[in-house]
Short mmCIF file of C-alpha atoms in Angstrom, two decimals:
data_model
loop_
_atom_site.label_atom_id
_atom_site.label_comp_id
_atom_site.label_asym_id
_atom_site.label_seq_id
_atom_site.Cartn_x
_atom_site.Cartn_y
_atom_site.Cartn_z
CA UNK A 21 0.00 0.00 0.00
CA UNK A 22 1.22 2.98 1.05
CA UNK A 23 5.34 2.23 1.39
CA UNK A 24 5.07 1.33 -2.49
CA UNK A 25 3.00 4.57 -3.38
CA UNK A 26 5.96 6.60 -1.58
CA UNK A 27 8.57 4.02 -2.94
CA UNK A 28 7.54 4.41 -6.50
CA UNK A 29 7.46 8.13 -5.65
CA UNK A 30 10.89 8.44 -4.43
CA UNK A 31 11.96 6.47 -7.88
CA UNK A 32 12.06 9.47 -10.19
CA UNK A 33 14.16 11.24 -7.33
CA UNK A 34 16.54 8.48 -6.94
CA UNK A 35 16.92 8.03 -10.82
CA UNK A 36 17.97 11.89 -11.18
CA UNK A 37 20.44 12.11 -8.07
CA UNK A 38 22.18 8.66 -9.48
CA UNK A 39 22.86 10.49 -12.80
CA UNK A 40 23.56 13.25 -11.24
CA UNK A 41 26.08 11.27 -8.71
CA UNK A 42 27.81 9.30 -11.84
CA UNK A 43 27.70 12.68 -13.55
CA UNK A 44 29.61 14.42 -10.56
CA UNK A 45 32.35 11.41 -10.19
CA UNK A 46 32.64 11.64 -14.44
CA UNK A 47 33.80 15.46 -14.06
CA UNK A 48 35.78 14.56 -10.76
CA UNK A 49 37.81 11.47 -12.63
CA UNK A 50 38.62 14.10 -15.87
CA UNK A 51 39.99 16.61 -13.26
CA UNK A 52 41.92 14.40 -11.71
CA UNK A 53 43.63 13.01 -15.00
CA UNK A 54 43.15 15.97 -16.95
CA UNK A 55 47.10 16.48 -16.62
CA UNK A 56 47.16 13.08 -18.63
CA UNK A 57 44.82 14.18 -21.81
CA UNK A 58 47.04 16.72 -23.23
CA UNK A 59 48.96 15.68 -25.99
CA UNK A 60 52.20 14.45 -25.59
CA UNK A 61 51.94 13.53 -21.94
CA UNK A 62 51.82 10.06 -20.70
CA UNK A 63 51.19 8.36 -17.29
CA UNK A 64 54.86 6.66 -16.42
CA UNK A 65 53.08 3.20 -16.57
CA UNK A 66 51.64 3.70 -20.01
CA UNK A 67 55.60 3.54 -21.89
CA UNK A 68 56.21 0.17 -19.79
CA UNK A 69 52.71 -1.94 -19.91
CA UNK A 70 51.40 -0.13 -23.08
CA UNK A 71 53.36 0.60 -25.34
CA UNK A 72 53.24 -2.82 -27.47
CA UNK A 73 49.59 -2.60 -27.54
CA UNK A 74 50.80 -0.64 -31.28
CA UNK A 75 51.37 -3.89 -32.15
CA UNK A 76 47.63 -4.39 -33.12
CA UNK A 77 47.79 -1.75 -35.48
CA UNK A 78 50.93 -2.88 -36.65
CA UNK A 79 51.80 -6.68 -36.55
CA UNK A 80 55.03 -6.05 -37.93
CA UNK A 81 55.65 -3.95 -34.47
CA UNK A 82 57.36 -5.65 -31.11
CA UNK A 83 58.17 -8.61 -32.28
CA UNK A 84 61.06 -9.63 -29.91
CA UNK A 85 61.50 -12.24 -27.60
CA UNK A 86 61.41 -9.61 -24.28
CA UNK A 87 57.90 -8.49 -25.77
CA UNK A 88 56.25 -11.53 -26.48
CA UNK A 89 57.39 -13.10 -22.85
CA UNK A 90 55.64 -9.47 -21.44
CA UNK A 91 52.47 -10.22 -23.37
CA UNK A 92 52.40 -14.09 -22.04
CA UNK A 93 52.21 -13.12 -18.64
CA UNK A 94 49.50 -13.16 -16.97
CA UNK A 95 50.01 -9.44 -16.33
CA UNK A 96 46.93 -8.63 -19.55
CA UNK A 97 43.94 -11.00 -18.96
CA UNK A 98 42.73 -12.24 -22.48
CA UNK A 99 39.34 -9.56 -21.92
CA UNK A 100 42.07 -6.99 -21.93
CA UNK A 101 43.72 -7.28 -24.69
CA UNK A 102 40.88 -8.23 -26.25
CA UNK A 103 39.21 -4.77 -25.86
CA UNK A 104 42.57 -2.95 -26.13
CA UNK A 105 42.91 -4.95 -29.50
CA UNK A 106 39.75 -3.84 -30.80
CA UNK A 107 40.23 -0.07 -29.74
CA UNK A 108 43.25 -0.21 -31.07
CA UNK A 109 42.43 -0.72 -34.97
CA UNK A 110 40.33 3.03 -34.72
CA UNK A 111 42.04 5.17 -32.04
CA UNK A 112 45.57 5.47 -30.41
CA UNK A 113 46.01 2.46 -27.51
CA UNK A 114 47.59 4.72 -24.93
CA UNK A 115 45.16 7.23 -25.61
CA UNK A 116 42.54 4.92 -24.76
CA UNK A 117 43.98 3.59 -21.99
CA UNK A 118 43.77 6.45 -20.53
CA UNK A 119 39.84 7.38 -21.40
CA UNK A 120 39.31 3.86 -19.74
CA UNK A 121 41.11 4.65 -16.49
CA UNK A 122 38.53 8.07 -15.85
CA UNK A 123 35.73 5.79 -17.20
CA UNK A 124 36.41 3.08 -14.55
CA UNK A 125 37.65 5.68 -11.68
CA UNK A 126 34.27 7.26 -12.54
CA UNK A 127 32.11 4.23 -12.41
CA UNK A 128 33.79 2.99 -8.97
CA UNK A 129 32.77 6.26 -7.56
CA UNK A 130 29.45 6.61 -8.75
CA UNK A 131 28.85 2.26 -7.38
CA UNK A 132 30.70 3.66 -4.12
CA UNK A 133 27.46 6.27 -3.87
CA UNK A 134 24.67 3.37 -4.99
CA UNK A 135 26.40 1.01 -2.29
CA UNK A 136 26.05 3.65 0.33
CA UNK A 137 22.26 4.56 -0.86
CA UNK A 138 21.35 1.43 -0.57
CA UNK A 139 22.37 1.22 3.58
CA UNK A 140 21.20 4.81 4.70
CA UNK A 141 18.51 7.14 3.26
CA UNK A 142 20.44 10.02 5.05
CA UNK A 143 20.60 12.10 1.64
CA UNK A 144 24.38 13.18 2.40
CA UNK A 145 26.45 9.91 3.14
CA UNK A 146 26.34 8.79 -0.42
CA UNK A 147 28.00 11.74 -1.56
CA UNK A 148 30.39 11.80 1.09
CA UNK A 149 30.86 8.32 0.29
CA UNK A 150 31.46 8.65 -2.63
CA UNK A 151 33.41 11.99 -2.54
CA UNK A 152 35.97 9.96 0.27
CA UNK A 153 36.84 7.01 -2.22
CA UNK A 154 37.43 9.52 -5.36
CA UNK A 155 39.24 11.56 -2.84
CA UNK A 156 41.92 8.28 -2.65
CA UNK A 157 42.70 8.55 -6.14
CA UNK A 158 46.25 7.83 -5.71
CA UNK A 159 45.59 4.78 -3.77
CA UNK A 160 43.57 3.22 -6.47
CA UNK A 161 45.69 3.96 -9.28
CA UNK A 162 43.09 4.32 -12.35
CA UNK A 163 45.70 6.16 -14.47
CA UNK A 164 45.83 4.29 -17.27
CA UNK A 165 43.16 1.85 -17.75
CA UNK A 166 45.55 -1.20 -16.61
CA UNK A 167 44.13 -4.07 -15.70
CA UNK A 168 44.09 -3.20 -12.02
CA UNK A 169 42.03 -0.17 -13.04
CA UNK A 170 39.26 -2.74 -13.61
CA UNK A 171 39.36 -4.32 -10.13
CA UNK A 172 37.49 -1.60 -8.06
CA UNK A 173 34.47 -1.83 -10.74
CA UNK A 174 34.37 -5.22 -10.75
CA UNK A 175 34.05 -6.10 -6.56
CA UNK A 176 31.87 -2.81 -6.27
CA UNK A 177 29.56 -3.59 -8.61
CA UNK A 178 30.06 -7.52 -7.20
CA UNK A 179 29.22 -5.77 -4.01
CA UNK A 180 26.21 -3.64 -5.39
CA UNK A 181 24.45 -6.89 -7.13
CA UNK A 182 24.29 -9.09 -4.26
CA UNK A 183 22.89 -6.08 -1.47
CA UNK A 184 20.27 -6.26 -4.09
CA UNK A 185 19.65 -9.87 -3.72
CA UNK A 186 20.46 -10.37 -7.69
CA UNK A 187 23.07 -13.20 -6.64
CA UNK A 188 23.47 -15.07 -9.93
CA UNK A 189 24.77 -12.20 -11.69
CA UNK A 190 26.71 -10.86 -8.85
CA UNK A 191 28.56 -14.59 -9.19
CA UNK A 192 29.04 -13.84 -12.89
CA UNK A 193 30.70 -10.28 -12.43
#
């Protein structure tokens, strides 16, 4: 009855604070790398784990022994270099790699704020929440988009799916 009626009401509110929350941790993740997106600027990381991603533009390109023994470890999970390979072939790798580092420094934040709405409806803590673990950013280490950019995102929204009781696909992320 009425605690659906004032549920469903609250939805459209909720909705519009979420995009605004994923909004607000977008613009905080591009000022926080924005240093990163000029041209001819690199994060230190990028010239040792990225640099042979050129190599799926360019078979002919880091071809060596050293190279190849990099690119077997298991350093670059096969989903990795999968997407890096497929980026690849229309813009620059490390370029990329660095768009994917605000995306998932972005995304943890804004799964930070729906982890903390879903424990308290004081309207504050998620933001603060939120606000805390972007606040960390050099703990976390997004810069990038290595693969331990992707860790964060992955438990969070682990985390996220099974508060909300949707436990086969929390098993799957």
């Amino acid at each position: 009855g009425a605690a659906a009626d004032r549920s469903r009401a609250r939805a459209p509110v909720r909705r519009l604070e979420s995009v605004a929350a994923l909004g607000a941790c977008t613009a905080f993740s591009l000022l926080a790398a924005w240093r990163l997106l000029r041209p001819n600027v690199l994060s230190d990381d990028a010239l040792v784990h990225q640099y042979w991603l050129w190599r799926y533009r360019d078979p002919l390109l880091f071809t060596d022994p050293l190279t190849a023994e990099l690119r077997e470890s298991s350093r670059y999970p096969e989903g990795y270099e999968l997407l890096f390979r497929a980026a690849s072939q229309v813009v620059d790798p490390i370029a990329f790699g660095e768009w994917v580092g605000i995306a998932a420094m972005a995304v943890s934040g804004w799964l930070v704020f729906l982890i903390v709405r879903e424990h308290t409806s004081w309207r504050p803590a998620p933001w603060i929440g939120a606000g805390l673990f972007l606040s960390l950013v050099e703990i976390h280490r997004f810069y990038g988009g290595f693969p331990r950019a992707f860790v964060h995102p992955v438990v969070l929204l682990t985390v996220l799916l099974a508060l909300r009781q949707r436990n086969l696909a929390a098993a799957l992320v």
